[in-house]
Coordinates of C-alpha atoms in Angstrom, one line a residue:
X6 CA 37.4 94.0 -36.1
X7 CA 34.3 93.8 -38.4
X8 CA 30.8 94.3 -37.1
X9 CA 30.1 90.6 -37.7
X10 CA 33.2 89.6 -35.7
X11 CA 32.1 91.8 -32.8
X12 CA 28.6 90.4 -32.8
X13 CA 29.9 86.8 -33.0
X14 CA 32.3 87.4 -30.1
X15 CA 29.6 89.0 -27.9
X16 CA 27.1 86.3 -28.8
X17 CA 29.5 83.5 -27.7
X18 CA 30.0 85.2 -24.3
X19 CA 26.3 85.9 -23.8
X20 CA 25.3 82.4 -24.9
X21 CA 27.7 80.8 -22.6
X22 CA 26.4 82.9 -19.7
X23 CA 22.8 82.3 -20.5
X24 CA 23.1 78.6 -20.6
X25 CA 24.9 78.5 -17.2
X26 CA 22.3 80.8 -15.7
X27 CA 19.5 78.6 -16.9
X28 CA 21.3 75.6 -15.4
X29 CA 21.8 77.5 -12.1
X30 CA 18.0 78.4 -12.0
X31 CA 17.0 74.7 -12.7
X32 CA 19.3 73.1 -10.1
X33 CA 19.3 75.8 -7.3
X34 CA 15.7 77.1 -7.5
X35 CA 13.4 74.8 -9.6
X36 CA 14.5 71.4 -8.2
X37 CA 14.3 72.4 -4.5
X38 CA 10.8 73.7 -5.0
X39 CA 9.6 70.3 -6.2
X40 CA 11.4 68.4 -3.4
X41 CA 14.5 67.4 -5.3
X42 CA 17.1 69.5 -3.5
X43 CA 19.1 66.3 -2.9
X44 CA 19.7 66.0 -6.6
X45 CA 21.1 69.6 -6.7
X46 CA 23.3 68.9 -3.6
X47 CA 24.8 65.6 -5.0
X48 CA 25.6 67.1 -8.4
X49 CA 26.8 70.6 -7.3
X50 CA 30.5 69.9 -7.1
X51 CA 30.6 68.2 -10.5
X52 CA 28.6 70.9 -12.1
X53 CA 30.7 73.7 -10.7
X54 CA 33.9 72.0 -11.8
X55 CA 32.5 71.5 -15.3
X56 CA 31.5 75.2 -15.4
X57 CA 35.1 76.2 -14.6
X58 CA 36.5 73.9 -17.2
X59 CA 34.1 75.2 -19.9
X60 CA 34.9 78.8 -19.0
X61 CA 38.6 78.1 -19.2
X62 CA 38.2 76.6 -22.7
X63 CA 36.2 79.7 -23.8
X64 CA 38.8 82.1 -22.4
X65 CA 41.7 80.3 -24.2
X66 CA 39.7 80.3 -27.5
X67 CA 38.6 84.0 -27.3
X68 CA 41.8 85.4 -25.7
X69 CA 41.9 89.1 -25.1
X70 CA 40.0 90.3 -22.1
X71 CA 38.5 86.9 -21.3
X72 CA 41.8 85.5 -20.1
X73 CA 41.9 88.5 -17.7
X74 CA 38.4 87.6 -16.6
X75 CA 39.5 84.1 -15.7
X76 CA 42.5 85.4 -13.8
X77 CA 40.3 87.9 -12.0
X78 CA 37.8 85.2 -11.0
X79 CA 40.5 82.9 -9.8
X80 CA 41.3 85.4 -7.1
X81 CA 37.7 85.9 -6.0
X82 CA 37.8 83.4 -3.1
X83 CA 35.3 85.6 -1.4
X84 CA 32.4 84.8 -3.8
X85 CA 33.4 81.7 -5.7
X86 CA 33.8 78.1 -4.5
X87 CA 37.3 76.6 -4.6
X88 CA 36.3 74.2 -7.5
X89 CA 36.2 77.3 -9.7
X90 CA 39.1 79.3 -8.4
X91 CA 41.5 76.3 -8.4
X92 CA 40.6 75.5 -12.0
X93 CA 41.1 79.1 -13.2
X94 CA 44.3 79.9 -11.2
X95 CA 46.4 78.1 -13.8
X96 CA 45.0 80.2 -16.7
X97 CA 48.1 81.8 -18.1
X98 CA 48.4 85.1 -19.9
X99 CA 50.5 83.5 -22.6
X100 CA 49.1 83.6 -26.1
X101 CA 50.7 83.3 -29.6
X102 CA 52.4 86.5 -30.6
X103 CA 50.9 88.9 -33.2
X104 CA 52.7 88.8 -36.6
X105 CA 55.4 91.5 -36.7
X106 CA 53.9 93.4 -39.7
X107 CA 50.8 94.2 -37.6
X108 CA 52.9 95.3 -34.7
X109 CA 55.0 97.5 -36.9
X110 CA 52.0 99.2 -38.4
X111 CA 50.5 100.0 -35.0
X112 CA 53.8 101.2 -33.5
X113 CA 54.6 103.4 -36.5
X114 CA 51.1 104.9 -36.5
X115 CA 51.4 105.7 -32.8
X116 CA 55.0 107.1 -33.0
X117 CA 54.4 109.0 -36.2
X118 CA 57.5 107.6 -38.0
X119 CA 59.0 104.5 -39.4
X120 CA 60.6 102.2 -36.8
X121 CA 63.9 102.6 -38.6
X122 CA 63.7 106.3 -38.0
X123 CA 62.9 106.0 -34.3
X124 CA 65.1 103.1 -33.2
X125 CA 68.6 102.1 -34.3
X126 CA 67.4 98.5 -33.9
X127 CA 64.1 96.8 -33.3
X128 CA 63.9 93.0 -32.8
X129 CA 61.1 91.4 -34.7
X130 CA 60.9 88.4 -32.4
X131 CA 59.0 89.4 -29.2
X132 CA 60.5 88.8 -25.8
X133 CA 57.0 88.1 -24.4
X134 CA 53.5 87.9 -25.7
X135 CA 50.4 88.4 -23.6
X136 CA 46.7 88.8 -24.2
X137 CA 46.8 92.6 -24.3
X138 CA 50.2 93.3 -25.8
X139 CA 53.7 92.1 -26.5
X140 CA 57.3 93.2 -25.8
X141 CA 60.2 93.7 -28.2
X142 CA 63.8 94.6 -27.5
X143 CA 65.1 97.7 -29.3
X144 CA 68.1 100.1 -29.2
X145 CA 68.0 103.9 -29.3
X146 CA 70.1 106.1 -31.7
X147 CA 73.2 107.7 -30.3
X148 CA 71.6 111.1 -29.9
X149 CA 68.6 109.7 -28.1
X150 CA 70.9 107.6 -25.9
X151 CA 73.0 110.6 -25.0
X152 CA 69.9 112.6 -24.1
X153 CA 68.1 109.9 -22.1
X154 CA 71.2 108.1 -20.7
X155 CA 69.7 104.8 -22.0
X156 CA 70.7 102.8 -25.1
X157 CA 69.0 99.3 -24.8
X158 CA 65.3 99.5 -24.3
X159 CA 62.2 97.3 -24.4
X160 CA 59.1 98.4 -26.3
X161 CA 55.7 97.2 -25.2
X162 CA 53.1 97.4 -28.1
X163 CA 49.4 96.8 -27.7
X164 CA 47.8 94.0 -29.7
X165 CA 46.1 95.6 -32.7
X166 CA 42.3 96.0 -32.1
X167 CA 42.5 95.2 -28.4
X168 CA 40.5 98.4 -27.6
X169 CA 37.6 97.0 -29.6
X170 CA 37.9 93.6 -28.1
X171 CA 37.9 95.1 -24.6
X172 CA 34.9 97.3 -25.4
X173 CA 32.9 94.2 -26.7
X174 CA 33.8 92.0 -23.8
X175 CA 33.0 94.7 -21.2
X176 CA 29.6 95.4 -22.9
X177 CA 28.8 91.7 -22.7
X178 CA 30.0 91.4 -19.1
X179 CA 27.8 94.3 -18.1
X180 CA 24.8 92.7 -19.7
X181 CA 25.5 89.4 -17.9
X182 CA 25.9 91.4 -14.6
X183 CA 22.4 92.8 -15.2
X184 CA 21.0 89.3 -15.5
X185 CA 22.8 88.2 -12.3
X186 CA 21.4 91.2 -10.4
X187 CA 17.9 89.8 -11.1
X188 CA 18.8 86.3 -9.8
X189 CA 18.1 86.3 -6.0
X190 CA 20.4 83.4 -5.4
X191 CA 23.3 85.5 -6.8
X192 CA 22.3 89.1 -5.8
X193 CA 22.0 88.1 -2.1
X194 CA 25.7 87.2 -2.1
X195 CA 27.4 89.5 -4.5
X196 CA 26.9 92.8 -6.2
X197 CA 27.6 91.6 -9.8
X198 CA 27.4 95.0 -11.6
X199 CA 29.9 96.5 -9.1
X200 CA 32.1 93.5 -9.6
X201 CA 32.2 94.1 -13.3
X202 CA 32.8 97.8 -12.9
X203 CA 35.8 97.0 -10.6
X204 CA 37.2 94.7 -13.3
X205 CA 36.5 97.2 -16.1
X206 CA 38.4 99.9 -14.3
X207 CA 41.5 97.7 -13.8
X208 CA 41.3 96.5 -17.4
X209 CA 41.1 100.0 -18.9
X210 CA 44.0 101.1 -16.8
X211 CA 46.1 98.2 -18.1
X212 CA 45.6 99.1 -21.8
X213 CA 46.5 102.8 -21.1
X214 CA 50.3 102.7 -21.3
X215 CA 50.6 106.4 -20.3
X216 CA 49.0 105.4 -17.0
X217 CA 51.5 102.5 -16.7
X218 CA 54.4 104.8 -17.4
X219 CA 53.2 107.3 -14.7
X220 CA 52.9 104.3 -12.2
X221 CA 56.4 103.2 -13.0
X222 CA 57.8 106.6 -12.2
X223 CA 55.7 106.9 -9.0
X224 CA 57.0 103.4 -7.9
X225 CA 60.6 104.5 -8.6
X226 CA 60.1 107.7 -6.6
X227 CA 58.7 105.7 -3.6
X228 CA 61.9 103.6 -3.4
X229 CA 64.4 106.3 -4.5
X230 CA 66.2 106.0 -1.2
X231 CA 66.2 102.2 -1.0
X232 CA 69.1 100.7 -2.8
X233 CA 67.5 97.3 -2.7
X234 CA 64.8 98.3 -5.2
X235 CA 64.8 99.5 -8.8
X236 CA 62.3 100.3 -11.6
X237 CA 63.1 101.0 -15.3
X238 CA 63.3 104.5 -16.5
X239 CA 60.6 105.6 -19.0
X240 CA 61.5 107.0 -22.4
X241 CA 58.6 109.5 -22.6
X242 CA 59.6 110.7 -26.2
X243 CA 58.9 107.1 -27.4
X244 CA 55.8 106.5 -25.3
X245 CA 52.1 106.8 -26.2
X246 CA 48.8 105.4 -25.0
X247 CA 49.5 102.2 -27.0
X248 CA 53.3 102.1 -27.1
X249 CA 55.5 102.1 -24.0
X250 CA 59.3 102.3 -24.2
X251 CA 61.3 101.5 -21.0
X252 CA 64.9 100.9 -20.0
X253 CA 65.9 97.3 -20.6
X254 CA 66.5 95.9 -17.1
X255 CA 66.4 92.2 -17.9
X256 CA 68.4 90.2 -15.4
X257 CA 67.9 86.9 -13.4
X258 CA 64.3 85.9 -12.9
X259 CA 63.5 85.9 -9.3
X260 CA 62.4 82.2 -9.3
X261 CA 65.5 81.0 -11.2
X262 CA 67.2 79.5 -8.1
X263 CA 70.0 77.9 -10.1
X264 CA 71.0 81.2 -11.7
X265 CA 70.8 82.9 -8.3
X266 CA 73.1 80.4 -6.7
X267 CA 75.5 80.6 -9.6
X268 CA 75.7 84.4 -9.1
X269 CA 76.4 83.8 -5.3
X270 CA 73.0 85.0 -4.2
X271 CA 71.1 82.9 -1.6
X272 CA 67.5 82.4 -2.6
X273 CA 66.4 82.5 1.1
X274 CA 67.9 86.0 1.3
X275 CA 66.0 87.0 -1.8
X276 CA 62.7 85.7 -0.3
X277 CA 63.3 87.7 2.9
X278 CA 64.1 91.0 1.1
X279 CA 61.3 90.5 -1.4
X280 CA 58.7 90.1 1.4
X281 CA 60.1 93.1 3.2
X282 CA 59.8 95.2 0.1
X283 CA 56.3 94.1 -0.6
X284 CA 55.1 94.9 2.9
X285 CA 56.9 98.3 2.6
X286 CA 54.7 99.0 -0.4
X287 CA 51.6 98.2 1.6
X288 CA 52.2 99.8 4.9
X289 CA 54.7 102.6 4.1
X290 CA 54.1 103.8 0.6
X291 CA 50.5 102.8 0.0
X292 CA 51.2 101.9 -3.6
X293 CA 51.6 98.2 -4.4
X294 CA 52.7 96.2 -7.4
X295 CA 49.6 93.9 -7.8
X296 CA 51.1 91.4 -10.3
X297 CA 54.4 90.3 -8.8
X298 CA 54.8 87.1 -10.7
X299 CA 58.2 85.7 -11.7
X300 CA 58.2 87.3 -15.1
X301 CA 57.8 90.8 -13.6
X302 CA 60.6 90.7 -11.0
X303 CA 64.4 90.4 -11.7
X304 CA 67.3 90.0 -9.3
X305 CA 70.1 92.2 -10.6
X306 CA 73.7 91.7 -9.3
X307 CA 75.4 95.0 -8.8
X308 CA 78.9 95.9 -9.9
X309 CA 81.7 96.1 -7.2
X310 CA 81.8 99.9 -7.5
X311 CA 78.1 100.2 -6.6
X312 CA 78.5 97.8 -3.7
X313 CA 81.6 99.6 -2.3
X314 CA 80.2 103.2 -2.6
X315 CA 82.0 105.9 -4.4
X316 CA 82.7 108.5 -1.7
X317 CA 84.5 108.5 1.6
X318 CA 82.5 107.4 4.6
X319 CA 79.7 105.9 2.4
X320 CA 78.1 102.7 3.6
X321 CA 78.6 99.7 1.4
X322 CA 75.4 98.9 -0.6
X323 CA 73.7 95.6 -1.2
X324 CA 75.3 93.0 -3.5
X325 CA 72.1 92.8 -5.6
X326 CA 68.8 94.5 -6.0
X327 CA 65.2 93.6 -7.0
X328 CA 64.0 95.2 -10.2
X329 CA 60.3 95.4 -10.8
X330 CA 58.7 95.7 -14.3
X331 CA 55.1 95.9 -15.6
X332 CA 53.2 98.5 -13.6
X333 CA 49.9 98.1 -15.4
X334 CA 48.2 96.6 -12.4
X335 CA 48.8 98.6 -9.2
X336 CA 46.9 98.6 -5.9
X337 CA 46.3 101.9 -4.0
X338 CA 46.1 101.8 -0.2
X339 CA 44.2 105.0 0.5
X340 CA 44.0 106.5 4.0
X341 CA 40.5 105.1 4.7
X342 CA 41.5 101.6 3.7
X343 CA 44.6 102.0 5.9
X344 CA 42.4 103.0 8.7
X345 CA 40.2 100.0 8.2
X346 CA 43.2 97.7 8.1
X347 CA 44.6 99.2 11.3
X348 CA 41.2 98.6 13.0
X349 CA 41.3 95.1 11.7
X350 CA 44.8 94.4 13.0
X351 CA 43.8 95.9 16.4
X352 CA 40.7 93.7 16.5
X353 CA 42.8 90.6 15.8
X354 CA 45.3 91.5 18.4
X355 CA 42.4 92.0 20.9
X356 CA 40.7 88.8 19.7
X357 CA 37.5 90.8 19.3
X358 CA 35.2 89.3 16.7
X359 CA 32.6 92.1 16.9
X360 CA 35.3 94.7 16.2
X361 CA 36.7 92.6 13.3
X362 CA 33.2 92.6 11.7
X363 CA 32.9 96.4 12.3
X364 CA 36.4 96.8 10.6
X365 CA 35.2 94.6 7.7
X366 CA 32.2 96.8 7.2
X367 CA 34.4 99.9 7.3
X368 CA 36.7 98.5 4.7
X369 CA 33.7 97.5 2.5
X370 CA 34.2 93.8 2.7
X371 CA 30.7 93.0 4.2
X372 CA 27.6 94.2 2.3
X373 CA 25.1 96.1 4.5
X374 CA 22.6 93.2 4.3
X375 CA 25.0 90.7 5.9
X376 CA 23.7 88.8 8.9
X377 CA 26.9 88.3 10.9
X378 CA 25.8 85.9 13.7
X379 CA 27.4 82.8 12.1
X380 CA 30.5 84.8 11.2
X381 CA 30.9 85.9 14.9
X382 CA 30.6 82.3 15.9
X383 CA 33.3 81.3 13.4
X384 CA 35.6 84.1 14.6
X385 CA 35.1 83.1 18.2
X386 CA 36.2 79.6 17.2
X387 CA 39.1 81.0 15.3
X388 CA 40.3 82.9 18.4
X389 CA 39.7 80.0 20.7
X390 CA 41.9 77.8 18.5
X391 CA 44.7 80.2 17.5
X392 CA 44.1 83.4 19.5
X393 CA 46.7 82.9 22.1
X394 CA 49.5 82.5 19.5
X395 CA 51.7 85.2 18.0
X396 CA 52.2 85.4 14.3
X397 CA 55.5 83.6 14.4
X398 CA 54.0 80.7 16.5
X399 CA 51.3 79.9 14.0
X400 CA 53.9 78.1 11.8
X401 CA 54.0 75.3 14.5
X402 CA 50.3 74.5 14.1
X403 CA 49.4 71.2 12.3
X404 CA 48.8 72.1 8.7
X405 CA 45.9 69.6 8.6
X406 CA 44.2 71.6 11.3
X407 CA 44.7 74.8 9.3
X408 CA 43.2 73.2 6.2
X409 CA 40.1 71.9 8.1
X410 CA 39.4 75.2 9.7
X411 CA 40.1 77.0 6.4
X412 CA 37.5 74.9 4.7
X413 CA 34.9 75.5 7.4
X414 CA 35.6 79.2 7.6
X415 CA 35.5 79.5 3.8
X416 CA 32.1 78.0 3.7
X417 CA 30.8 80.5 6.3
X418 CA 32.3 83.4 4.3
X419 CA 30.8 82.3 1.0
X420 CA 27.4 82.0 2.6
X421 CA 27.5 85.7 3.4
X422 CA 26.9 88.7 1.1
X423 CA 30.7 89.2 1.3
X424 CA 33.0 90.6 -1.4
X425 CA 36.3 92.3 -1.6
X426 CA 36.6 95.9 -2.9
X427 CA 38.7 96.1 -6.0
X428 CA 41.7 97.8 -4.3
X429 CA 41.6 95.3 -1.4
X430 CA 41.3 92.4 -3.9
X431 CA 44.4 93.6 -5.7
X432 CA 46.2 93.9 -2.4
X433 CA 45.3 90.4 -1.3
X434 CA 46.3 89.1 -4.8
X435 CA 49.7 90.7 -4.4
X436 CA 50.2 89.3 -1.0
X437 CA 49.2 85.8 -2.1
X438 CA 51.7 85.9 -5.0
X439 CA 54.3 87.2 -2.6
X440 CA 53.8 84.3 -0.2
X441 CA 53.9 81.7 -3.0
X442 CA 57.0 83.2 -4.5
X443 CA 58.8 83.4 -1.2
X444 CA 57.9 79.8 -0.3
X445 CA 59.3 78.7 -3.7
X446 CA 62.6 80.4 -3.0
X447 CA 62.8 79.2 0.6
X448 CA 60.8 76.2 1.7
X449 CA 61.3 77.3 5.4
X450 CA 59.9 80.8 4.7
X451 CA 57.0 81.8 6.9
X452 CA 54.9 84.7 5.9
X453 CA 53.9 85.4 9.5
X454 CA 57.5 86.2 10.4
X455 CA 57.5 88.8 7.6
X456 CA 54.2 90.4 8.5
X457 CA 54.6 90.5 12.3
X458 CA 56.9 93.6 12.3
X459 CA 54.4 95.5 10.2
X460 CA 51.5 94.4 12.3
X461 CA 53.4 95.7 15.3
X462 CA 54.1 98.9 13.5
X463 CA 50.4 99.5 12.9
X464 CA 49.6 98.9 16.5
X465 CA 52.4 101.3 17.6
X466 CA 51.1 104.0 15.2
X467 CA 47.6 103.5 16.6
X468 CA 48.9 103.9 20.2
X469 CA 50.9 106.9 19.0
X470 CA 47.8 108.5 17.5
X471 CA 45.9 107.9 20.7
X472 CA 48.7 109.3 22.8
X473 CA 48.9 112.4 20.7
X474 CA 45.2 112.9 21.0
X475 CA 45.3 112.5 24.8
X476 CA 48.4 114.8 25.0
X477 CA 46.6 117.5 22.9
X478 CA 43.5 117.3 25.1
X479 CA 45.7 117.5 28.2
X480 CA 47.5 120.6 26.9
X481 CA 44.2 122.3 26.3
X482 CA 43.0 121.4 29.8
X483 CA 46.3 122.6 31.3
X484 CA 46.0 125.9 29.5
X485 CA 42.5 126.4 30.8
X486 CA 43.6 125.6 34.3
X487 CA 46.6 127.9 34.0
X488 CA 44.5 130.9 32.9
X489 CA 41.6 130.2 35.4
X490 CA 43.1 132.0 38.5
X491 CA 43.8 135.1 36.5
X492 CA 40.3 135.2 35.0
X493 CA 38.7 134.6 38.5
X494 CA 40.9 137.4 40.0
X495 CA 39.9 139.8 37.3
X496 CA 36.2 139.0 37.8
X497 CA 36.4 139.6 41.5
X498 CA 38.3 142.9 41.0
X499 CA 35.5 144.2 38.7
X500 CA 32.8 143.2 41.2
X501 CA 34.7 145.0 44.1
X502 CA 35.0 148.1 41.9
X503 CA 31.3 148.0 40.9
X504 CA 32.3 147.6 37.2
X505 CA 30.8 144.2 36.8
X506 CA 28.0 144.2 34.2
X507 CA 26.0 141.7 32.2
X508 CA 24.7 142.1 28.7
X509 CA 21.2 140.6 28.7
X510 CA 20.0 142.1 25.4
X511 CA 20.5 139.0 23.4
X512 CA 18.7 136.9 26.0
X513 CA 15.8 139.3 26.1
X514 CA 15.5 139.3 22.3
X515 CA 15.4 135.5 22.3
X516 CA 12.7 135.5 25.1
X517 CA 10.6 137.9 23.1
X518 CA 10.8 135.7 20.1
X519 CA 9.9 132.6 22.1
X520 CA 6.9 134.5 23.6
X521 CA 5.8 135.5 20.1
X522 CA 6.0 132.0 18.8
X523 CA 4.0 130.7 21.8
X524 CA 1.3 133.2 21.2
X525 CA 1.1 132.2 17.5
X526 CA 0.8 128.6 18.5
X527 CA -2.1 129.3 20.9
X528 CA -3.8 131.3 18.1
X529 CA -3.4 128.4 15.6
X530 CA -4.8 125.9 18.1
X531 CA -7.8 128.3 18.9
X532 CA -8.4 128.7 15.1
X533 CA -8.5 125.0 14.6
X534 CA -10.8 124.5 17.6
X535 CA -13.3 127.2 16.5
X536 CA -13.3 126.0 12.9
X537 CA -13.8 122.4 13.7
X538 CA -16.5 123.2 16.4
X539 CA -18.3 125.4 14.0
X540 CA -18.3 122.7 11.3
X541 CA -19.7 120.2 13.7
X542 CA -22.5 122.5 15.0
X543 CA -23.5 124.0 11.6
X544 CA -25.9 121.2 11.1
X545 CA -27.9 121.1 14.3
X546 CA -27.4 124.8 15.1
X547 CA -26.6 126.8 11.9
X548 CA -26.5 130.2 13.6
X549 CA -24.0 129.1 16.3
X550 CA -21.9 127.0 13.9
X551 CA -21.6 129.8 11.4
X552 CA -20.7 132.3 14.1
X553 CA -17.9 130.0 15.4
X554 CA -16.5 129.5 11.9
X555 CA -16.5 133.3 11.2
X556 CA -14.9 133.9 14.6
X557 CA -12.0 131.5 13.8
X558 CA -10.7 134.1 11.3
X559 CA -9.5 136.3 14.1
X560 CA -6.9 133.8 15.7
X561 CA -5.9 132.8 12.1
X562 CA -5.0 136.4 11.2
X563 CA -3.1 136.7 14.4
X564 CA -1.1 133.5 13.8
X565 CA -0.3 134.6 10.2
X566 CA 0.5 138.3 10.8
X567 CA 2.0 138.3 14.3
X568 CA 5.4 137.1 13.1
X569 CA 5.6 139.7 10.4
X570 CA 4.5 142.5 12.7
X571 CA 6.9 141.4 15.4
X572 CA 9.9 141.4 13.0
X573 CA 9.0 144.9 11.8
X574 CA 8.7 146.1 15.5
X575 CA 12.1 144.7 16.4
X576 CA 13.7 146.6 13.5

């Protein structure tokens, strides 16, 4: 990318942002100050929708990271109104493929050899093309196939120049975030620079294929003992930061219900297993696939030998398994987040709005400046309406009631300085995609049925932790009580024999030090009194005033030197 192209791209992003910020200032700040707030209110929905439409057009035209920005913003229900998120949620990561000669040049530069020397076959037509890279099928030579155990592979190659595009886009976004930080109407509700940094971290991880390869292996290790889940093997000898070679695991797309039925697989069963696996990632492994859309998950029928089991006494395996691909976007669930989620679940179970807010602060959802009175009221109403129901019972609630409350509750949340930390955002995005996918596979699917066992498991773990803590304290107390009679008996025996003694030397030394400090404090007070008294009297009675000021030197010397002399004496 030339310098001119970089400047032009940055200028388009910054110009778009500047115009919208001026519009925001005019309607949200200027008009209300001159008594025209009604105009801003009446036009707000139309203006917001137009903003989302214009940004979508910009993202499609620029491609690259701007499409990712749109997808990222579409999931920020915490800080953006629904008019924006609904417009951007359909923004697809589908773009025209890069011409093959450019892909060949980049791949050969990364691998250090001609493609014909590295692969026995390399298809020029891509399987998929996205904003950051595209995927081609290939085949390994016999020697490499024997060494790796793989023959058919897929090769993911970055779009040429995407590093520069990402750098330009992130620089522009950071500048826009700096503008937003100075806008009170925005900064009171969201930390824009932090939001951009969260997005930058995810984006930079996505274009590092070595990071994705490591994530693929970590995911596979997490489910090594679960026959229902599979991840493609990595061909490390053919993988670099910009080229990723994986086992070709293409099978039935998870949302292809016709193909599933033709293979004898019930879509409802797929929905149930998929939900279980996703919640296993959250609550068991703490490492979650954050982009589980249909193109990234396959249903792979298993051969009869794999289903039967090969050894005597082996339990028959599943008839099919779920195969995950594309590990560029993963969500970590660290221990502190898990602790916060556990506290949140317990607060929900106890219908304690205050505890829910405390848990939200622990997770990092609520900014420190949040005034939570209105949120507590909304939570009280939430528990009053739905608090007596279990997770599974909520499916019987009138959907219209859910929608009405969701709108009201969403307005309250958007009025607060409330945002989701990046890891939690990816987690929620993953769960939202999971719910949508399962509902498409099984119209009767209810996400509450799937989450209830895991909510119960968290509660059981919390009770178990509490029980262990209580048991440990009880054992300590029991040990003290068990040894107490022996210690008392030994003490009485020593007293009877006249061998009971007390070491008071440390106590005496401490008393000496305290006495010395007290004397120095008295000397300091006396010095101040004499000095101030002398200064006051030096005018009307110069002789007496001067005498007092000179006399103040004696307690001053004592205050300064007593500590040094005392330490030397103790030595």
